[in-house]
Structures are given as C-alpha cells and as structure tokens.
Short mmCIF file of C-alpha atoms in Angstrom, two decimals:
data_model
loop_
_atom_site.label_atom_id
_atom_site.label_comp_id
_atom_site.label_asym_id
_atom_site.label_seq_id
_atom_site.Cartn_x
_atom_site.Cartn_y
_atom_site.Cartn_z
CA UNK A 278 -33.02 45.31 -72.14
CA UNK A 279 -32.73 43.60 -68.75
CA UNK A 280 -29.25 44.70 -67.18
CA UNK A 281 -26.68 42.25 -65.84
CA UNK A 282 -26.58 41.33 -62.19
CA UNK A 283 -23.41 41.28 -60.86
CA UNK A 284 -22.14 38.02 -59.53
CA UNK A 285 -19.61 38.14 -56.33
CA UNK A 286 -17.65 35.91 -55.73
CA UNK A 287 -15.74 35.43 -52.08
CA UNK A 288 -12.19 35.51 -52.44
CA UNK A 289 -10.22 32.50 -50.92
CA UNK A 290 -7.03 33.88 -49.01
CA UNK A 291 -4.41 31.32 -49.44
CA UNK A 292 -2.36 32.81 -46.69
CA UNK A 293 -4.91 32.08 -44.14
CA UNK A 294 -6.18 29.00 -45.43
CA UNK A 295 -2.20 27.61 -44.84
CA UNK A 296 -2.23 28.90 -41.65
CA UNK A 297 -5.77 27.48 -40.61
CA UNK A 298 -4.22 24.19 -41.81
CA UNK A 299 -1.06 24.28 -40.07
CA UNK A 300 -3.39 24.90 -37.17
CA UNK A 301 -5.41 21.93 -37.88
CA UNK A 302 -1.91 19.79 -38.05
CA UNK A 303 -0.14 21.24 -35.29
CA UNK A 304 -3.80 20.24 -32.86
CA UNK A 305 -4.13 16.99 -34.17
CA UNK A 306 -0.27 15.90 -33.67
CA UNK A 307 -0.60 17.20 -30.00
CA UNK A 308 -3.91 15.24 -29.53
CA UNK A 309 -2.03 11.95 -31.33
CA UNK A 310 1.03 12.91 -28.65
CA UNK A 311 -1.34 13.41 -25.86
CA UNK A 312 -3.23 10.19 -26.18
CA UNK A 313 0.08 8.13 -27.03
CA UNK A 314 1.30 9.76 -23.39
CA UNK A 315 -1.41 8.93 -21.50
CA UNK A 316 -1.81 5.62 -23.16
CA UNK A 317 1.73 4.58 -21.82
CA UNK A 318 1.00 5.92 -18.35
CA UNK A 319 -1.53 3.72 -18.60
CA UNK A 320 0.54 0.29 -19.94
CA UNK A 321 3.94 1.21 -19.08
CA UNK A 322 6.02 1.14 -15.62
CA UNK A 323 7.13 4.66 -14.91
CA UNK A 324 10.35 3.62 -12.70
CA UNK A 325 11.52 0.70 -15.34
CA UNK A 326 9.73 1.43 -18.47
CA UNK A 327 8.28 -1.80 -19.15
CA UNK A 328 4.72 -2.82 -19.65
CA UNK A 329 2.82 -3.05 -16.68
CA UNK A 330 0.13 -5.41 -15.06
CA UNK A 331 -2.24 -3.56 -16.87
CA UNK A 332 -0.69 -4.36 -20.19
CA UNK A 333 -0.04 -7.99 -18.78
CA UNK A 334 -3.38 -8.70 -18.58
CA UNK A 335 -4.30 -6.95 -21.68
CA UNK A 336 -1.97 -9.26 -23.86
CA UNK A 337 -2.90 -12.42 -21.90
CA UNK A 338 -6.48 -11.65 -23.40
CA UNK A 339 -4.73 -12.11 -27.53
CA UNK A 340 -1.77 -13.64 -26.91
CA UNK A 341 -1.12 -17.36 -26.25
CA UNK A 342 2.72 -17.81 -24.31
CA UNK A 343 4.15 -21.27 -24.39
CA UNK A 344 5.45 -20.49 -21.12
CA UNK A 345 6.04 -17.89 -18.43
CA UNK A 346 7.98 -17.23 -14.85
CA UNK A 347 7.58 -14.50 -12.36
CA UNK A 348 10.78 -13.56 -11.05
CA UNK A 349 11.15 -11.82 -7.30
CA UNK A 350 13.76 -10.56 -5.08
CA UNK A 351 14.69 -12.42 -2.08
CA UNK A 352 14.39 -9.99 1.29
CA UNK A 353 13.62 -7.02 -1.03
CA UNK A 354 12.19 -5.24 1.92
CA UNK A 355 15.69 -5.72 3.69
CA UNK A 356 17.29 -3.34 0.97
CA UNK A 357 14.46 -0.68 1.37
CA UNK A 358 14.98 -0.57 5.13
CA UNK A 359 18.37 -0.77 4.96
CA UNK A 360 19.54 1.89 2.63
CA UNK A 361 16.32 4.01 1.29
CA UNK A 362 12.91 3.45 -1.13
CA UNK A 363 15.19 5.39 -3.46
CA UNK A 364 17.87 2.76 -3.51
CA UNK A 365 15.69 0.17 -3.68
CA UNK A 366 14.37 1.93 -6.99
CA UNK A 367 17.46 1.88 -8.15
CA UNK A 368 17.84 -1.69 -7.60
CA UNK A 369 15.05 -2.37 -9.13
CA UNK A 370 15.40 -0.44 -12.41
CA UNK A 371 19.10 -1.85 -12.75
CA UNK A 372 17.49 -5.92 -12.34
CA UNK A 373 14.83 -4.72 -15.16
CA UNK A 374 17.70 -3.31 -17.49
CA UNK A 375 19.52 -6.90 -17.07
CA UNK A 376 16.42 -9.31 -16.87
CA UNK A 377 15.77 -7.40 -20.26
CA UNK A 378 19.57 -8.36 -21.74
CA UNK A 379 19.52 -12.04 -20.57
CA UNK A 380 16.37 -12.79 -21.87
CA UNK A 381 15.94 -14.18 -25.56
CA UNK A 382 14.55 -11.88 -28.50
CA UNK A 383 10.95 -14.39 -28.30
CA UNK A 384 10.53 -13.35 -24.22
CA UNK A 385 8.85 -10.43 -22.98
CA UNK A 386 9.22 -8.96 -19.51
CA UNK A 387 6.63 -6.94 -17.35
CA UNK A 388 6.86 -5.43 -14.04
CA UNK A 389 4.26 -6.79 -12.23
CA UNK A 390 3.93 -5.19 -9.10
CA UNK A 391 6.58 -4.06 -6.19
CA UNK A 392 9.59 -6.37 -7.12
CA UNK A 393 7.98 -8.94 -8.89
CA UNK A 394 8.52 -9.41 -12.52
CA UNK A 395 6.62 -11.35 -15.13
CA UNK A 396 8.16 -12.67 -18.03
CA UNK A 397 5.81 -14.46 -21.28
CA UNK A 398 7.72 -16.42 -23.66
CA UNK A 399 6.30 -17.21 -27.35
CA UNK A 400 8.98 -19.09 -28.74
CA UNK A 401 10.38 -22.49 -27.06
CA UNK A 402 9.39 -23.67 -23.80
CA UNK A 403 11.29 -22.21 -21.24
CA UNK A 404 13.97 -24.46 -20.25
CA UNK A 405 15.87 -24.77 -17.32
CA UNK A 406 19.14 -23.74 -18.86
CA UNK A 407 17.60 -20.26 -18.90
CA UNK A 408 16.53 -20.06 -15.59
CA UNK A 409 18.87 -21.13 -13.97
CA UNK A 410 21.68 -18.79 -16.06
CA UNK A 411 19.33 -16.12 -15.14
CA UNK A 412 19.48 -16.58 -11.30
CA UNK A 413 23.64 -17.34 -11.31
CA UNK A 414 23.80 -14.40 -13.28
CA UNK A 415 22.63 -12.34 -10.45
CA UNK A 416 23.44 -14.95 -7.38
CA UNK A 417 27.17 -14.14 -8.47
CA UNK A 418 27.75 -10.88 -10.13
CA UNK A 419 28.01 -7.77 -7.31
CA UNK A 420 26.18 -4.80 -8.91
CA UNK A 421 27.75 -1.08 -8.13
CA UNK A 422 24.61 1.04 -7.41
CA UNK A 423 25.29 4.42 -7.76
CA UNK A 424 23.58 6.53 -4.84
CA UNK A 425 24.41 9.73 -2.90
CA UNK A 426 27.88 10.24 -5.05
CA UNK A 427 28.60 7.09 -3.90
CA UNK A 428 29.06 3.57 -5.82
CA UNK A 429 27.69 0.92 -3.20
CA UNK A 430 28.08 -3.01 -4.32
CA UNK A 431 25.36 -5.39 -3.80
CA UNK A 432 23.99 -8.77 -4.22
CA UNK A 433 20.41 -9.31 -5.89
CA UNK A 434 19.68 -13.14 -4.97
CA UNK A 435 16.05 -13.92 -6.57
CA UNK A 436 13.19 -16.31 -6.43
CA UNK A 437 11.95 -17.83 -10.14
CA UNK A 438 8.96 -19.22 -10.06
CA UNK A 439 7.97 -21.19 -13.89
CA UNK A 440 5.25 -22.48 -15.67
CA UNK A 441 6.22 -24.48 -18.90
CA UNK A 442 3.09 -25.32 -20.73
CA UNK A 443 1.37 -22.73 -22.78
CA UNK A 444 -2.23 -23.09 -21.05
CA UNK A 445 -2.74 -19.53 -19.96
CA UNK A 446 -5.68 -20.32 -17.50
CA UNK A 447 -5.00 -18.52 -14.41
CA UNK A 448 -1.14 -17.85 -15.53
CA UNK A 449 -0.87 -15.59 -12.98
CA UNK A 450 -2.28 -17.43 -9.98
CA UNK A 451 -0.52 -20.03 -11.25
CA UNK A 452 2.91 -18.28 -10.79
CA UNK A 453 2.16 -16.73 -7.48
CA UNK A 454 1.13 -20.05 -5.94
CA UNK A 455 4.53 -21.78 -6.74
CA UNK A 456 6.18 -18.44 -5.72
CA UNK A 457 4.79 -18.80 -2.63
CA UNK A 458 5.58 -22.61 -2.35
CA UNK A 459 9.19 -21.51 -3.32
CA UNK A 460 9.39 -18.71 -0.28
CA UNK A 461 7.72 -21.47 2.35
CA UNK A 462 10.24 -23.76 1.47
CA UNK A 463 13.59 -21.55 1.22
CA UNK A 464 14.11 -22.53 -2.75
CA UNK A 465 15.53 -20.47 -5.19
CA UNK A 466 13.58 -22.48 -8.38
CA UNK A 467 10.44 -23.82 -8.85
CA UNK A 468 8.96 -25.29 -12.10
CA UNK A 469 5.17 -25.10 -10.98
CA UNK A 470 2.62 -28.33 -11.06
CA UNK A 471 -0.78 -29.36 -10.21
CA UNK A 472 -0.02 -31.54 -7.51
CA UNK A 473 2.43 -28.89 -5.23
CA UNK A 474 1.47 -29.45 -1.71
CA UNK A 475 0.30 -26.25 -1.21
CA UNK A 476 -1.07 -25.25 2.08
CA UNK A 477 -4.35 -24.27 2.49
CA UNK A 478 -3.25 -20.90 4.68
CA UNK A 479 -1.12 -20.02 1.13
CA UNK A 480 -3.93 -20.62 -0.86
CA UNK A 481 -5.84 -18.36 1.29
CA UNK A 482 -3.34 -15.63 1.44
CA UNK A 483 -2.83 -15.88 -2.36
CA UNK A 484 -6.61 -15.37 -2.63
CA UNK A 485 -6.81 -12.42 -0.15
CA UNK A 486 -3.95 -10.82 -2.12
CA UNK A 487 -5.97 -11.51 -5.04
CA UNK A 488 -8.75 -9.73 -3.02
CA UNK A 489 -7.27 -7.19 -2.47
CA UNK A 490 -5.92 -5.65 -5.79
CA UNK A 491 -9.19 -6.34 -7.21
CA UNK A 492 -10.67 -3.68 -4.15
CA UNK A 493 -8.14 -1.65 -5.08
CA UNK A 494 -8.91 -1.34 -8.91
CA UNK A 495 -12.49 -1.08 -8.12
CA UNK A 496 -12.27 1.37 -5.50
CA UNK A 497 -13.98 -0.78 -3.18
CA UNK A 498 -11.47 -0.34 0.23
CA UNK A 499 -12.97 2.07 2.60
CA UNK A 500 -13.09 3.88 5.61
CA UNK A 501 -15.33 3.21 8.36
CA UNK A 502 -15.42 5.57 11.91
CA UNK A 503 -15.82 4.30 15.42
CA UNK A 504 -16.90 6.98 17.51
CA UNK A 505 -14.25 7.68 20.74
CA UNK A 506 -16.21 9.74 23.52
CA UNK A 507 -13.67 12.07 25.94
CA UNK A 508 -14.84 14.40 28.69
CA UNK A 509 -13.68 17.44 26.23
CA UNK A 510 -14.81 16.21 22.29
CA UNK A 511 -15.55 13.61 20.53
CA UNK A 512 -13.12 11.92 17.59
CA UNK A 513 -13.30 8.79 15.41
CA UNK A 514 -10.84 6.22 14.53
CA UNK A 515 -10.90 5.47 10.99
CA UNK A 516 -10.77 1.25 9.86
CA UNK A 517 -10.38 -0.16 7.18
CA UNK A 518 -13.07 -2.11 5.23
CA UNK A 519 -13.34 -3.74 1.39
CA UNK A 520 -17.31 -3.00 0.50
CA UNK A 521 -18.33 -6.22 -1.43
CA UNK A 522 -22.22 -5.79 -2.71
CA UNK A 523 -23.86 -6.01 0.92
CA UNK A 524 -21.53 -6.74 3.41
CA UNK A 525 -18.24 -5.02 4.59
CA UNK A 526 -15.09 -7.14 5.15
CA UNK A 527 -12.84 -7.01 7.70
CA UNK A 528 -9.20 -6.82 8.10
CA UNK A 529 -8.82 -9.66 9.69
CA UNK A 530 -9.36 -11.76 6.38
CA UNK A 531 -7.00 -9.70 4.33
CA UNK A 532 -4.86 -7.23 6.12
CA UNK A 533 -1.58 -9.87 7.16
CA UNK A 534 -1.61 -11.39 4.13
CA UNK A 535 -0.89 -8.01 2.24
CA UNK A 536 1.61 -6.78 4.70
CA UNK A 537 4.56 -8.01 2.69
CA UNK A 538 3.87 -6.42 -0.55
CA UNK A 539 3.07 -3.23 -2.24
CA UNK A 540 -0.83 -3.45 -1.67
CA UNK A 541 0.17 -2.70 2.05
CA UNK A 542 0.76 0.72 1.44
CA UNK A 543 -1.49 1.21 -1.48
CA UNK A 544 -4.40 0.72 1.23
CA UNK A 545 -2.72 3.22 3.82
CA UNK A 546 -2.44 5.83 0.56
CA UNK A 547 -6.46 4.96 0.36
CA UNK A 548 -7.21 5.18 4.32
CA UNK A 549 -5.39 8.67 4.40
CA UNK A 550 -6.98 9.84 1.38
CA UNK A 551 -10.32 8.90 2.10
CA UNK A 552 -10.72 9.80 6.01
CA UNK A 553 -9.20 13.11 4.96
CA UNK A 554 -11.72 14.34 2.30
CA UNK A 555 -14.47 12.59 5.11
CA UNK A 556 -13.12 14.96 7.73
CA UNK A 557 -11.77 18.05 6.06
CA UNK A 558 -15.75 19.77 6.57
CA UNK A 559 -15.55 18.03 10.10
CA UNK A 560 -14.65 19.39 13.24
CA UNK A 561 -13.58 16.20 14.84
CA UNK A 562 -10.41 14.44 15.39
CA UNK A 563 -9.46 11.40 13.73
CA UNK A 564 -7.33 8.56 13.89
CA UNK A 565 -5.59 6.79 11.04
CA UNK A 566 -3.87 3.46 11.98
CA UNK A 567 0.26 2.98 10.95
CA UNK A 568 1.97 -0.17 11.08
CA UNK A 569 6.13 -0.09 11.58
CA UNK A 570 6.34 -0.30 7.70
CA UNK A 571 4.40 2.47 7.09
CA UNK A 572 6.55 4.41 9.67
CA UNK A 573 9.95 3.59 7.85
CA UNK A 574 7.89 4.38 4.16
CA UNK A 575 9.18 8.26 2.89
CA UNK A 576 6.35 8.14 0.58
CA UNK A 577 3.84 7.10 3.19
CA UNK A 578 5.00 10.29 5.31
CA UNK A 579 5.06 12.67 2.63
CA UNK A 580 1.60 11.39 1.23
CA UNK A 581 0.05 12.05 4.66
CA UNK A 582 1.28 15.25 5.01
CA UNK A 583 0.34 16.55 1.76
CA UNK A 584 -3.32 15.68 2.76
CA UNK A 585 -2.72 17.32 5.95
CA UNK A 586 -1.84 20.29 4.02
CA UNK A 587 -4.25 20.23 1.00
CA UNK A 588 -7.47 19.89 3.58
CA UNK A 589 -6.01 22.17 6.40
CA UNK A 590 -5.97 19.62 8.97
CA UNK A 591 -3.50 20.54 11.12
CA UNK A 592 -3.86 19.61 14.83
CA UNK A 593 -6.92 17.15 14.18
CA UNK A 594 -4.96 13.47 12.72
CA UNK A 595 -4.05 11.34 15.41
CA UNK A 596 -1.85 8.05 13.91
CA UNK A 597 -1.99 4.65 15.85
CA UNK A 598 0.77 2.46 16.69
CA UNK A 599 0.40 -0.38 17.37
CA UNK A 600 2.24 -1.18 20.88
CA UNK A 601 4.29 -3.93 19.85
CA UNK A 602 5.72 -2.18 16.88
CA UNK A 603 6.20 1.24 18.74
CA UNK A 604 8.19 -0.24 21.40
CA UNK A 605 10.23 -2.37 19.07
CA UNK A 606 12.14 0.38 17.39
CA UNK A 607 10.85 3.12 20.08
CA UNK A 608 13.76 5.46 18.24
CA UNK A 609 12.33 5.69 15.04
CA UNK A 610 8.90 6.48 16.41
CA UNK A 611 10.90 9.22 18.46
CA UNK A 612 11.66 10.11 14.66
CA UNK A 613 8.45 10.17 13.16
CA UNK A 614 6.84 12.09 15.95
CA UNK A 615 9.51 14.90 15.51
CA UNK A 616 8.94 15.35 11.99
CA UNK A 617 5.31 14.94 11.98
CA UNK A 618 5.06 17.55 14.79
CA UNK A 619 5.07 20.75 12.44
CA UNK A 620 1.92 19.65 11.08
CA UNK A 621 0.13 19.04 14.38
CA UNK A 622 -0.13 15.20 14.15
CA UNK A 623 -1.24 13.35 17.40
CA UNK A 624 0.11 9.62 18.29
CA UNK A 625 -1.57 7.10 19.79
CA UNK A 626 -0.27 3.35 20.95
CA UNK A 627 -2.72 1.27 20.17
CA UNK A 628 -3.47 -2.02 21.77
CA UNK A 629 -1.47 -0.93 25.06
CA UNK A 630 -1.57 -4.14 27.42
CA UNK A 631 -0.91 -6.96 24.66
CA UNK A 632 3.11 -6.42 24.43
CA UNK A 633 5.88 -5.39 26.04
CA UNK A 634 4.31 -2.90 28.16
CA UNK A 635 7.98 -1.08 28.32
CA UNK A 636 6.89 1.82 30.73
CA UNK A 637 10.34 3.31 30.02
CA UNK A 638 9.66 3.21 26.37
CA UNK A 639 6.98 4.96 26.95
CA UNK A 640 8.43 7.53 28.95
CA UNK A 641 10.90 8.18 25.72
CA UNK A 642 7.97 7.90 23.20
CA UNK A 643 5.70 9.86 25.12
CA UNK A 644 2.71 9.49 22.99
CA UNK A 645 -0.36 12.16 23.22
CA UNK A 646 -2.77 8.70 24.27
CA UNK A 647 -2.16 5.39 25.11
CA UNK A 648 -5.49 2.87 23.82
CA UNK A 649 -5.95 0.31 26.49
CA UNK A 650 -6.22 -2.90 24.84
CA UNK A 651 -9.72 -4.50 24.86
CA UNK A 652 -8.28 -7.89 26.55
CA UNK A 653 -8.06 -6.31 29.88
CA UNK A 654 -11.18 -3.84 29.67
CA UNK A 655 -14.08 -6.23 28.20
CA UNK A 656 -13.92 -8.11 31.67
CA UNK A 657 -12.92 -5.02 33.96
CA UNK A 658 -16.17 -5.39 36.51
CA UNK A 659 -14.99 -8.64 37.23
CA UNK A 660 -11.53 -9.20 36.94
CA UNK A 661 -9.70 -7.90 39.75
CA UNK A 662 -6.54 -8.53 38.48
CA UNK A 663 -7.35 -6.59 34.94
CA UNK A 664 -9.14 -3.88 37.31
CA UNK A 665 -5.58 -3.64 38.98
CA UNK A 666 -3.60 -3.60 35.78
CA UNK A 667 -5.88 -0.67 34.11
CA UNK A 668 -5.93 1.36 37.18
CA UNK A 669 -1.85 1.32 37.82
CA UNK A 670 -1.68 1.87 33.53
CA UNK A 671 -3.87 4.95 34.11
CA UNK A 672 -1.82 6.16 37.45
CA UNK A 673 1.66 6.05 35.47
CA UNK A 674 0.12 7.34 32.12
CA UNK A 675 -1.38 10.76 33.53
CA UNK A 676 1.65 11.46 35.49
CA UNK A 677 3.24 11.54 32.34
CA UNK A 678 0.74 13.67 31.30
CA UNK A 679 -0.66 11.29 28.34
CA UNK A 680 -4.24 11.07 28.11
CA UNK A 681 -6.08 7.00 28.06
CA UNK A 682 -8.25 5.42 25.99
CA UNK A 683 -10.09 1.98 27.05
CA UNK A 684 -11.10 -0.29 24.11
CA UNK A 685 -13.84 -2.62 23.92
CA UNK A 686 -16.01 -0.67 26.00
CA UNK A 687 -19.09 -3.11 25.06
CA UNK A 688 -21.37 -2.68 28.11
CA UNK A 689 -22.31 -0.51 31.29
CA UNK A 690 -21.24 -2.40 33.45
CA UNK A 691 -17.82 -2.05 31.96
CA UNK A 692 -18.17 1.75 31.55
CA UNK A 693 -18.76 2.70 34.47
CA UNK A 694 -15.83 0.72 36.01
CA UNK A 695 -13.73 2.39 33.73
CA UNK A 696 -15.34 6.50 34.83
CA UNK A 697 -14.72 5.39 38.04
CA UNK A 698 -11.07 5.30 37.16
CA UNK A 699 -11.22 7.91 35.76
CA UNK A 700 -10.07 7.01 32.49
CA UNK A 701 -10.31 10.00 29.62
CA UNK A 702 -11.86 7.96 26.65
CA UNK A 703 -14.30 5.50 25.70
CA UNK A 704 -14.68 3.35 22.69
CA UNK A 705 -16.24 0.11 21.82
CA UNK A 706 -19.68 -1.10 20.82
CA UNK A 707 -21.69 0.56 24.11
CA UNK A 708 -20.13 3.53 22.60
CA UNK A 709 -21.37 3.70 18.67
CA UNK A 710 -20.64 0.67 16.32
CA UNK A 711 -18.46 1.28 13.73
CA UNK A 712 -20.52 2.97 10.59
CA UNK A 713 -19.87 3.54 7.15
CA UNK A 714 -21.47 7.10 7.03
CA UNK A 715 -21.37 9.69 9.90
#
C-alpha cells in the first residue's frame, strides 16, 4: 500500500500582505505627487502661479482662441531700479491676481515672460470695452504694495497689445509686433493689423528676440575665449556667441535688441555658468562682460558668486564694464566692487577711449585694468594723435597703479608700438582669434 505524500502548502500572512500593499499605495501616490510637481514646474509660473510660455505654446497646439492680447507694463524696469527686483515681484504678482479678476470666465491668462502677460480668449471676440476697462482699471486705481513693513502706493500704467480674429498663425509674433508698434509710438492700445507700418529695425529686433529664446531653449548661446597676453600670465575674455549648425553669431545681431527684457540676463546667467565650468580645471584668469543692468540685478550678483564659490574661483574672474556705463553711475560701481571684493573679483573698463574718459571717475572707481579701446590702437603706428592719447592714458593709469590693456591689437606693426609704451596687455587678432575650444 503506497503511503500518502504530504502536500505543503505556503501559508499567506495577511498581516504582511496589507502592509506590502499599503507600501505599494503609499509609492505610487508619491510617484503620482512627484510627477504632478514637476509637471507644474514645468507649465506653471512660480512667482504668479499661472501657466507659463511653455504651457502657452502647448495649448496653442489644441486649442483654437477667437482672440488674444499681450498685456505689458509701461517703464517696468523703472520700478525694479527704483525700489528692488523684490518689489517689482511683488508688483507683478499683485497685476496677475487682478488681470485674473477683470477678465471674463471664457479668458485665460499666462505669464509670458518678464512683465508681459498673454491672455487667449475662447468665447466672444475681444472687444474694446474690455480692454480698455482693463487699462483704466489700473491707469486709475493706486495699488498699496506691501514691502519692508511698509505699505508703498503705486501706479501700474500698461501697454495692451490685441489681436481679434481667431487665426492663431504666429499669435505670438503677431502680438509682439503691435506691442512694439504701440511702445515706438507712445500708445497705450493697439488692436493689431496686417498693414501696421512697422519698421523694418522692429521687425528685426522682434526676430532677434525671437532668436534668442529659441538659443536659449536649445542651449545653443555660448562662450567663446580671446586670449589676452601680459608680461606675468596669460587670461581670456569670455564672448558671447549663439552656435547655429556651422557658423557662430555675433552679438552684434542680437545683443541690443535683448537688452530690455528678461533674455538679457538669462544670457549673463549662461556666460557665467558656462566660462565657469570652462575654467574651474584652468589656471587662467578670465573675464566675463557686465552691462549697468546687470550691475543693479541682485540675482545677477548672487548667481555669480555662487559660481565663484561652487568652482573655487576666487581671485581668477575679472568683470568688464563697459566705460560709458561705469562712469555714468561711477557710485554704484564703487558698490559692486566693494561687495564683490570678498570673493576676489577683478574689474575691468572696457572700451576706455570711446566715452567720457572722466579721469577723476576713474580715480574713484579705481579699476584693477583699464581696456584701451580698439579705435585708437588699430591705427597707433600711424596716428600721432592716437599715439599721444594712448601714451598720456597709460602715464595717468600706472600712476594710479591700474594695469592697461590695448584692444584690437591686429598686427606687428601695431604691437610693437604699443611694447614700446610699455603697455601691460595685448589682445586682438595678432594675438589669438577668438575660439570656441581652448
């Protein structure tokens, strides 16, 4: 008689099956949180709250508006020089809370970029009634911003710019074209048609605007280094460049047309960024240029010396000024020297020659190098007027115990004029072009 196997069977612990499964819950909600969080950093304006350029251009792509307007802050800049970036945050989240009230249940509203706000509208065609209740509402009304334990009052006048057909080819160029006619022509409101007379030099500087975010999104705005030769090392100055395919672009086609809006400072957050991780397995100096916004920009400073800090660069970033900006509000680069001093930041006026030439500024500044500007050293061996003008600039520089640079070095001839001189840098094409890698 054939005897009975025994059969086991594994025993199923309810108790830790529960707790596997609450587990399993508790993992997937944080993954559903997680992704909802990053999916809003992604579409959604951190200082306002509402949906971004991003998500602008997302819905464009589904969604068919029967009209839109971009709406922008007249002199915006003023109130961020004036007062603080911070204020003008404030400012600017207090005109999305009301935009947001006045606007009918069928609207939506974006922040587009700095202070420019987009708004799509899916029910009627936007009439004038609206806009123009929308800018009295704010030409008249004096808003209490609370800052610093303080309520201060002020007037938001803005610039509406409005498309009223539903065709949503190039909405956006669209909008920024007739906001630009509006700010050439000192108007408030401007219903946007085919045959504006708009300048070709606005076309051009809506189109290197255009440019210009698209470098940014792509990652396409570089560095490139122009060697500097002194008798004791060598450094670089870094420029800025958009790669496109083959060819590198330069600043001349983009940089002016940018200066007014937030792209300005999204390149100098690129230039510092990317000439820092270049140079933090360098030895050499480098030079990063500023512009007088940049100087007056709290998140600028702090963003530059966080890389100085993160890459241990202390004692090797020299920033440009240019001369004409340095010597028009001399005190605050007084300022920004001072502060940028604990973290070993050189200055440099660029372009010395082309402005002012305010020696006494200069004594006050007292910058570690003056750059001679290339108009009076690319003819040097000939002009003895120029020759005259360089040699007194050097004479009064090194008795204030500031070092020179000569720009545009581009030839012997003009290089040794200049070591005669006895001038303490060199840079221009005789020198190194500028190159992408070094």
């Amino acid at each position: 008689m054939c005897k009975k196997k025994k059969i086991y069977k594994n025993k199923i612990y309810f108790e830790e099956f529960r707790n596997l499964a609450v587990k399993i819950i508790k993992l997937l909600k944080e993954k559903s949180k997680l992704l909802k969080n990053i999916e809003y950093k992604t579409y959604f304006d951190e200082l306002t709250s509402l949906p971004n350029k991003l998500k602008l251009e997302k819905d464009l792509k589904k969604l068919n508006p029967k009209g839109s307007m971009i709406v922008d802050i007249k002199n915006f800049s003023l109130i961020n020089n004036y007062y603080s970036i911070e204020f003008g945050d404030m400012v600017l989240k207090n005109l999305a809370k009301n935009l947001k009230n006045l606007l009918p249940d069928n609207c939506k509203l974006y922040r587009y970029s700095a202070d420019e706000f987009i708004v799509l509208n899916f029910g009627e065609i936007l009439c004038k009634e609206l806009v123009e209740k929308i800018f009295s509402y704010f030409k008249y009304k004096i808003i209490d911003i609370k800052y610093k334990n303080e309520e201060i009052p002020i007037n938001i006048e803005l610039i509406m710019a409005i498309i009223k057909d539903g065709n949503k080819e190039n909405i956006i160029k669209k909008l920024h074209l007739a906001l630009l006619y509006a700010k050439k022509n000192d108007l408030n409101i401007v219903f946007y048609n085919e045959k504006m007379d708009i300048e070709e030099k606005v076309i051009k500087k809506f189109e290197s605007i255009e440019m210009v975010k698209k470098a940014l999104t792509e990652d396409r705005i570089i560095p490139v280094f122009q060697k500097i030769i002194k008798p004791d090392k060598i450094s670089y100055e870094c420029l800025v460049r958009i790669k496109e395919k083959d060819r590198l672009i330069s600043p001349f086609f983009f940089l002016d047309n940018v200066k007014n809006t937030a792209l300005y400072f999204e390149i100098t957050k690129t230039m510092i960024r990317k000439s820092c991780e270049v140079f933090k397995n360098r030895r050499e100096d480098f030079s990063i240029n500023f512009s007088y916004k940049d100087l007056h920009n709290d998140k600028i400073k702090r963003y530059l010396k966080e890389h100085i800090e993160k890459y241990n660069l202390q004692g090797r970033v020299i920033i440009e000024l240019l001369e004409t900006e340095a010597m028009e509000d001399f005190k605050e680069v007084i300022k920004f020297i001072k502060e940028m001093k604990p973290y070993g930041i050189k200055t440099a006026i660029d372009d010395f020659g082309t402005g002012y030439s305010n020696f006494s500024y200069l004594a006050d500044i007292h910058p570690d190098y003056i750059k001679i500007d290339g108009s009076l050293i690319k003819t040097i061996n000939k002009n003895k007027r120029y020759y005259t003008i360089v040699k007194h600039v050097n004479y009064f520089a090194h008795d204030l115990g500031i070092k020179t640079i000569a720009e545009f070095v581009h030839n012997k001839e003009v290089y040794d004029v200049l070591v005669e001189l006895g001038i303490d840098g060199f840079q221009g094409y005789y020198i190194e072009e500028p190159r992408e890698v070094i």
